[in-house]
């Protein structure tokens, strides 16, 4: 259950930001979550409700932007999106030139994208 420490971290960051900006309420927290990360957004929301009780972030809305898995062909530099099952399973092949050399350009991020306070 690594969602709990992550959620604690999100809450701490939001509260610190609110304090730094002399705000009285955290309205929205926007998170970016890559499809390859083993993090359930439902658990983040659930834990957040629980640990934010009694803080100025208690009613904050959690918005999660899901990043797709995107690979970039090392030979023709084409970006292509694949699903998680294909990433875990068979060989990844460039749809343009059939090369099997690629780098991952999206899908592993987990970060706070924005915090809205009033
Ligand atoms: Zn290619």
CSV table of N, CA and C and ligand atoms in Angstrom, one decimal:
chain,number,residue,atom,x,y,z
A,1,UNK,N,0.8,-1.2,0.0
A,1,UNK,CA,0.0,0.0,0.0
A,1,UNK,C,0.9,1.2,0.0
A,2,UNK,N,1.5,1.5,-1.1
A,2,UNK,CA,2.4,2.7,-1.1
A,2,UNK,C,1.6,3.9,-1.5
A,3,UNK,N,0.3,3.8,-1.7
A,3,UNK,CA,-0.5,5.0,-1.9
A,3,UNK,C,-0.6,5.9,-0.7
A,4,UNK,N,-0.5,5.3,0.5
A,4,UNK,CA,-0.7,6.1,1.7
A,4,UNK,C,0.4,7.1,1.9
A,5,UNK,N,1.7,6.6,1.9
A,5,UNK,CA,2.8,7.7,2.0
A,5,UNK,C,2.8,8.7,0.9
A,6,UNK,N,2.4,8.2,-0.3
A,6,UNK,CA,2.3,9.2,-1.4
A,6,UNK,C,1.3,10.2,-1.2
A,7,UNK,N,0.1,9.8,-0.7
A,7,UNK,CA,-1.0,10.7,-0.4
A,7,UNK,C,-0.6,11.7,0.7
A,8,UNK,N,0.1,11.1,1.7
A,8,UNK,CA,0.6,12.0,2.8
A,8,UNK,C,1.5,13.1,2.2
A,9,UNK,N,2.3,12.7,1.3
A,9,UNK,CA,3.2,13.6,0.7
A,9,UNK,C,2.5,14.7,-0.1
A,10,UNK,N,1.4,14.3,-0.8
A,10,UNK,CA,0.6,15.2,-1.6
A,10,UNK,C,-0.1,16.3,-0.6
A,11,UNK,N,-0.6,15.7,0.5
A,11,UNK,CA,-1.3,16.6,1.4
A,11,UNK,C,-0.3,17.6,2.1
A,12,UNK,N,0.9,17.1,2.5
A,12,UNK,CA,1.9,17.9,3.1
A,12,UNK,C,2.3,19.0,2.1
A,13,UNK,N,2.5,18.7,0.9
A,13,UNK,CA,2.9,19.7,-0.2
A,13,UNK,C,1.8,20.7,-0.3
A,14,UNK,N,0.6,20.3,-0.4
A,14,UNK,CA,-0.6,21.2,-0.6
A,14,UNK,C,-0.7,22.2,0.6
A,15,UNK,N,-0.5,21.6,1.8
A,15,UNK,CA,-0.7,22.5,3.0
A,15,UNK,C,0.5,23.4,3.1
A,16,UNK,N,1.7,23.0,2.8
A,16,UNK,CA,2.8,23.9,2.8
A,16,UNK,C,2.7,25.0,1.8
A,17,UNK,N,2.1,24.7,0.6
A,17,UNK,CA,1.9,25.7,-0.4
A,17,UNK,C,0.9,26.7,0.0
A,18,UNK,N,-0.2,26.2,0.7
A,18,UNK,CA,-1.2,27.1,1.2
A,18,UNK,C,-0.7,28.0,2.2
A,19,UNK,N,0.2,27.5,3.1
A,19,UNK,CA,0.8,28.3,4.1
A,19,UNK,C,1.7,29.4,3.5
A,20,UNK,N,2.5,29.0,2.6
A,20,UNK,CA,3.4,29.9,1.9
A,20,UNK,C,2.7,31.0,1.2
A,21,UNK,N,1.5,30.7,0.7
A,21,UNK,CA,0.7,31.7,-0.1
A,21,UNK,C,-0.3,32.4,0.7
A,22,UNK,N,-0.3,32.2,2.1
A,22,UNK,CA,-1.3,32.8,3.0
A,22,UNK,C,-2.7,32.5,2.6
A,23,UNK,N,-3.0,31.2,2.2
A,23,UNK,CA,-4.3,30.8,1.7
A,23,UNK,C,-5.1,30.2,2.8
A,24,UNK,N,-6.4,30.2,2.7
A,24,UNK,CA,-7.2,29.7,3.7
A,24,UNK,C,-7.9,28.3,3.4
A,25,UNK,N,-7.7,28.0,2.1
A,25,UNK,CA,-8.4,26.8,1.6
A,25,UNK,C,-7.7,26.2,0.4
A,26,UNK,N,-7.5,24.9,0.4
A,26,UNK,CA,-7.0,24.2,-0.8
A,26,UNK,C,-8.2,23.7,-1.6
A,27,UNK,N,-8.4,24.2,-2.8
A,27,UNK,CA,-9.6,24.0,-3.6
A,27,UNK,C,-9.4,22.7,-4.5
A,28,UNK,N,-8.3,22.7,-5.2
A,28,UNK,CA,-8.1,21.7,-6.2
A,28,UNK,C,-6.6,21.2,-6.1
A,29,UNK,N,-6.4,19.9,-6.3
A,29,UNK,CA,-5.0,19.4,-6.4
A,29,UNK,C,-5.0,18.6,-7.7
A,30,UNK,N,-4.1,19.0,-8.6
A,30,UNK,CA,-4.1,18.2,-9.9
A,30,UNK,C,-2.8,17.3,-9.9
A,31,UNK,N,-3.1,16.1,-10.2
A,31,UNK,CA,-2.0,15.1,-10.2
A,31,UNK,C,-1.8,14.5,-11.6
A,32,UNK,N,-0.5,14.2,-11.9
A,32,UNK,CA,-0.3,13.6,-13.2
A,32,UNK,C,0.2,12.2,-12.9
A,33,UNK,N,-0.5,11.2,-13.5
A,33,UNK,CA,-0.2,9.8,-13.2
A,33,UNK,C,0.0,9.0,-14.5
A,34,UNK,N,1.2,8.5,-14.6
A,34,UNK,CA,1.5,7.7,-15.8
A,34,UNK,C,0.9,6.3,-15.7
A,35,UNK,N,0.5,5.8,-16.9
A,35,UNK,CA,-0.2,4.5,-16.9
A,35,UNK,C,0.7,3.4,-16.5
A,36,UNK,N,2.0,3.5,-16.4
A,36,UNK,CA,2.8,2.4,-16.0
A,36,UNK,C,3.1,2.4,-14.5
A,37,UNK,N,2.6,3.5,-13.8
A,37,UNK,CA,2.8,3.5,-12.4
A,37,UNK,C,1.8,2.6,-11.7
A,38,UNK,N,2.2,1.9,-10.7
A,38,UNK,CA,1.3,1.0,-10.1
A,38,UNK,C,0.6,1.7,-8.9
A,39,UNK,N,-0.2,2.7,-9.3
A,39,UNK,CA,-0.8,3.5,-8.3
A,39,UNK,C,-2.3,3.6,-8.7
A,40,UNK,N,-3.2,3.3,-7.7
A,40,UNK,CA,-4.6,3.4,-8.0
A,40,UNK,C,-5.1,4.8,-7.6
A,41,UNK,N,-5.7,5.5,-8.5
A,41,UNK,CA,-6.1,6.9,-8.1
A,41,UNK,C,-7.3,6.8,-7.1
A,42,UNK,N,-8.1,5.7,-7.1
A,42,UNK,CA,-9.2,5.6,-6.2
A,42,UNK,C,-8.6,5.5,-4.7
A,43,UNK,N,-7.4,4.9,-4.6
A,43,UNK,CA,-6.9,4.8,-3.3
A,43,UNK,C,-6.3,6.1,-2.8
A,44,UNK,N,-5.7,6.9,-3.8
A,44,UNK,CA,-5.2,8.2,-3.5
A,44,UNK,C,-6.4,9.1,-2.9
A,45,UNK,N,-7.5,9.0,-3.7
A,45,UNK,CA,-8.7,9.8,-3.3
A,45,UNK,C,-9.2,9.4,-1.9
A,46,UNK,N,-9.2,8.1,-1.7
A,46,UNK,CA,-9.7,7.5,-0.4
A,46,UNK,C,-8.9,7.9,0.7
A,47,UNK,N,-7.6,7.8,0.6
A,47,UNK,CA,-6.6,8.1,1.7
A,47,UNK,C,-6.6,9.6,1.9
A,48,UNK,N,-6.8,10.4,0.8
A,48,UNK,CA,-6.8,11.8,1.0
A,48,UNK,C,-7.9,12.3,1.8
A,49,UNK,N,-9.1,11.7,1.5
A,49,UNK,CA,-10.3,12.1,2.3
A,49,UNK,C,-10.0,11.8,3.8
A,50,UNK,N,-9.4,10.7,4.1
A,50,UNK,CA,-9.1,10.3,5.4
A,50,UNK,C,-8.1,11.2,6.2
A,51,UNK,N,-7.0,11.4,5.5
A,51,UNK,CA,-5.9,12.1,6.2
A,51,UNK,C,-6.0,13.6,6.2
A,52,UNK,N,-6.9,14.1,5.3
A,52,UNK,CA,-7.0,15.6,5.2
A,52,UNK,C,-8.1,16.1,6.1
A,53,UNK,N,-8.8,15.2,6.8
A,53,UNK,CA,-9.8,15.7,7.7
A,53,UNK,C,-9.3,16.7,8.8
A,54,UNK,N,-10.0,17.7,8.9
A,54,UNK,CA,-9.6,18.7,9.9
A,54,UNK,C,-8.6,19.7,9.4
A,55,UNK,N,-8.1,19.6,8.2
A,55,UNK,CA,-7.2,20.5,7.6
A,55,UNK,C,-7.9,21.4,6.6
A,56,UNK,N,-7.2,22.4,6.1
A,56,UNK,CA,-7.9,23.3,5.1
A,56,UNK,C,-7.9,22.7,3.7
A,57,UNK,N,-7.4,21.5,3.6
A,57,UNK,CA,-7.5,20.8,2.3
A,57,UNK,C,-8.6,19.7,2.4
A,58,UNK,N,-9.4,19.7,3.4
A,58,UNK,CA,-10.4,18.6,3.6
A,58,UNK,C,-11.4,18.5,2.4
A,59,UNK,N,-11.7,19.6,1.9
A,59,UNK,CA,-12.7,19.6,0.8
A,59,UNK,C,-12.1,19.7,-0.6
A,60,UNK,N,-10.8,19.6,-0.7
A,60,UNK,CA,-10.1,19.7,-2.0
A,60,UNK,C,-10.6,18.7,-3.0
A,61,UNK,N,-10.7,19.1,-4.2
A,61,UNK,CA,-11.0,18.2,-5.3
A,61,UNK,C,-9.7,17.6,-5.8
A,62,UNK,N,-9.6,16.3,-6.0
A,62,UNK,CA,-8.4,15.7,-6.6
A,62,UNK,C,-8.7,15.4,-8.1
A,63,UNK,N,-7.9,16.1,-8.9
A,63,UNK,CA,-8.0,15.8,-10.4
A,63,UNK,C,-6.8,15.0,-10.8
A,64,UNK,N,-7.0,13.9,-11.5
A,64,UNK,CA,-5.9,13.1,-11.9
A,64,UNK,C,-5.8,13.1,-13.5
A,65,UNK,N,-4.7,13.6,-14.0
A,65,UNK,CA,-4.5,13.5,-15.4
A,65,UNK,C,-3.7,12.2,-15.7
A,66,UNK,N,-4.3,11.4,-16.5
A,66,UNK,CA,-3.6,10.1,-16.8
A,66,UNK,C,-2.7,10.2,-18.0
A,67,UNK,N,-1.4,10.0,-17.8
A,67,UNK,CA,-0.5,10.0,-19.0
A,67,UNK,C,-0.5,8.6,-19.7
A,68,UNK,N,-0.6,8.6,-21.0
A,68,UNK,CA,-0.5,7.3,-21.7
A,68,UNK,C,0.9,6.8,-21.8
A,69,UNK,N,1.1,5.6,-22.2
A,69,UNK,CA,2.4,5.0,-22.4
A,69,UNK,C,2.8,5.4,-23.8
A,70,UNK,N,3.9,6.2,-23.9
A,70,UNK,CA,4.3,6.6,-25.3
A,70,UNK,C,5.8,6.2,-25.4
A,71,UNK,N,6.1,5.6,-26.5
A,71,UNK,CA,7.5,5.2,-26.9
A,71,UNK,C,7.9,6.0,-28.1
A,72,UNK,N,9.2,6.3,-28.1
A,72,UNK,CA,9.8,7.0,-29.3
A,72,UNK,C,10.8,6.0,-30.0
A,73,UNK,N,10.5,5.8,-31.3
A,73,UNK,CA,11.4,5.0,-32.0
A,73,UNK,C,12.8,5.6,-32.1
A,74,UNK,N,13.8,4.8,-31.8
A,74,UNK,CA,15.2,5.3,-31.8
A,74,UNK,C,15.7,5.5,-33.2
A,75,UNK,N,15.1,4.8,-34.2
A,75,UNK,CA,15.6,4.9,-35.6
A,75,UNK,C,14.9,6.0,-36.4
A,76,UNK,N,13.5,6.0,-36.4
A,76,UNK,CA,12.9,7.1,-37.2
A,76,UNK,C,12.3,8.2,-36.3
A,77,UNK,N,12.4,8.1,-35.0
A,77,UNK,CA,12.0,9.1,-34.1
A,77,UNK,C,10.5,9.4,-34.0
A,78,UNK,N,9.7,8.4,-34.5
A,78,UNK,CA,8.3,8.5,-34.4
A,78,UNK,C,7.8,8.1,-33.0
A,79,UNK,N,6.9,8.9,-32.5
A,79,UNK,CA,6.3,8.6,-31.2
A,79,UNK,C,5.0,7.7,-31.4
A,80,UNK,N,4.9,6.7,-30.6
A,80,UNK,CA,3.7,5.9,-30.7
A,80,UNK,C,3.2,5.4,-29.4
A,81,UNK,N,1.9,5.3,-29.2
A,81,UNK,CA,1.3,5.0,-27.9
A,81,UNK,C,1.0,3.5,-27.9
A,82,UNK,N,1.2,2.9,-26.8
A,82,UNK,CA,0.8,1.5,-26.6
A,82,UNK,C,0.1,1.3,-25.3
A,83,UNK,N,-0.6,0.2,-25.2
A,83,UNK,CA,-1.3,0.0,-23.9
A,83,UNK,C,-0.4,-0.8,-22.9
A,84,UNK,N,-0.9,-0.9,-21.7
A,84,UNK,CA,0.0,-1.5,-20.7
A,84,UNK,C,0.2,-3.0,-20.9
A,85,UNK,N,-0.8,-3.6,-21.4
A,85,UNK,CA,-0.6,-5.1,-21.7
A,85,UNK,C,0.5,-5.3,-22.7
A,86,UNK,N,0.5,-4.5,-23.8
A,86,UNK,CA,1.5,-4.7,-24.8
A,86,UNK,C,2.9,-4.3,-24.3
A,87,UNK,N,2.9,-3.4,-23.4
A,87,UNK,CA,4.2,-3.0,-22.9
A,87,UNK,C,4.8,-4.1,-22.0
A,88,UNK,N,3.9,-4.8,-21.3
A,88,UNK,CA,4.4,-5.8,-20.4
A,88,UNK,C,4.7,-7.1,-21.2
A,89,UNK,N,3.9,-7.3,-22.3
A,89,UNK,CA,4.0,-8.5,-23.1
A,89,UNK,C,5.0,-8.6,-24.2
A,90,UNK,N,4.5,-8.7,-25.4
A,90,UNK,CA,5.3,-8.9,-26.6
A,90,UNK,C,6.4,-7.8,-26.8
A,91,UNK,N,7.2,-8.1,-27.9
A,91,UNK,CA,8.2,-7.1,-28.3
A,91,UNK,C,7.5,-5.8,-28.8
A,92,UNK,N,8.1,-4.7,-28.5
A,92,UNK,CA,7.5,-3.4,-28.9
A,92,UNK,C,8.2,-3.1,-30.3
A,93,UNK,N,7.3,-2.9,-31.3
A,93,UNK,CA,7.8,-2.6,-32.6
A,93,UNK,C,7.3,-1.3,-33.1
A,94,UNK,N,8.1,-0.5,-33.7
A,94,UNK,CA,7.7,0.8,-34.3
A,94,UNK,C,6.7,0.6,-35.4
A,95,UNK,N,5.5,1.2,-35.3
A,95,UNK,CA,4.5,1.0,-36.4
A,95,UNK,C,4.9,1.6,-37.7
A,96,UNK,N,5.9,2.4,-37.8
A,96,UNK,CA,6.3,3.0,-39.0
A,96,UNK,C,7.5,2.3,-39.7
A,97,UNK,N,8.6,2.0,-39.0
A,97,UNK,CA,9.7,1.4,-39.6
A,97,UNK,C,10.0,0.0,-39.1
A,98,UNK,N,9.2,-0.5,-38.1
A,98,UNK,CA,9.4,-1.9,-37.6
A,98,UNK,C,10.6,-2.1,-36.7
A,99,UNK,N,11.3,-1.0,-36.4
A,99,UNK,CA,12.4,-1.1,-35.5
A,99,UNK,C,12.0,-1.5,-34.1
A,100,UNK,N,12.9,-2.2,-33.4
A,100,UNK,CA,12.6,-2.6,-32.0
A,100,UNK,C,13.4,-1.8,-31.0
A,101,UNK,N,14.0,-0.7,-31.5
A,101,UNK,CA,14.8,0.2,-30.6
A,101,UNK,C,13.9,1.4,-30.3
A,102,UNK,N,13.7,1.6,-29.0
A,102,UNK,CA,12.8,2.7,-28.6
A,102,UNK,C,13.2,3.2,-27.2
A,103,UNK,N,12.8,4.4,-26.9
A,103,UNK,CA,12.9,4.9,-25.5
A,103,UNK,C,11.5,5.2,-25.1
A,104,UNK,N,11.3,5.2,-23.8
A,104,UNK,CA,10.0,5.5,-23.2
A,104,UNK,C,9.9,7.0,-23.0
A,105,UNK,N,8.9,7.7,-23.5
A,105,UNK,CA,8.9,9.1,-23.3
A,105,UNK,C,7.7,9.6,-22.4
A,106,UNK,N,6.8,8.7,-22.1
A,106,UNK,CA,5.7,9.0,-21.2
A,106,UNK,C,5.1,7.8,-20.6
A,107,UNK,N,4.6,7.9,-19.4
A,107,UNK,CA,4.0,6.7,-18.8
A,107,UNK,C,4.5,6.4,-17.4
A,108,UNK,N,5.6,7.0,-16.9
A,108,UNK,CA,6.1,6.7,-15.6
A,108,UNK,C,6.0,7.8,-14.6
A,109,UNK,N,5.4,8.9,-15.0
A,109,UNK,CA,5.4,10.1,-14.0
A,109,UNK,C,4.4,9.9,-12.9
A,110,UNK,N,4.7,10.4,-11.8
A,110,UNK,CA,3.7,10.7,-10.8
A,110,UNK,C,4.2,12.0,-10.1
A,111,UNK,N,3.4,13.0,-10.3
A,111,UNK,CA,3.8,14.3,-9.7
A,111,UNK,C,2.6,15.2,-9.5
A,112,UNK,N,2.8,16.2,-8.7
A,112,UNK,CA,1.7,17.2,-8.5
A,112,UNK,C,1.9,18.2,-9.6
A,113,UNK,N,0.8,18.4,-10.4
A,113,UNK,CA,0.9,19.2,-11.5
A,113,UNK,C,0.4,20.6,-11.2
A,114,UNK,N,-0.5,20.7,-10.2
A,114,UNK,CA,-0.9,22.1,-9.8
A,114,UNK,C,-1.7,22.0,-8.5
A,115,UNK,N,-1.7,23.1,-7.8
A,115,UNK,CA,-2.5,23.2,-6.6
A,115,UNK,C,-3.2,24.6,-6.6
A,116,UNK,N,-4.5,24.5,-6.5
A,116,UNK,CA,-5.3,25.8,-6.5
A,116,UNK,C,-5.8,26.1,-5.1
A,117,UNK,N,-5.5,27.3,-4.6
A,117,UNK,CA,-5.9,27.7,-3.3
A,117,UNK,C,-6.6,29.0,-3.3
A,118,UNK,N,-7.4,29.3,-2.2
A,118,UNK,CA,-8.0,30.6,-2.2
A,118,UNK,C,-7.7,31.2,-0.8
B,1,LIG,ZN1,10.6,3.7,-36.4
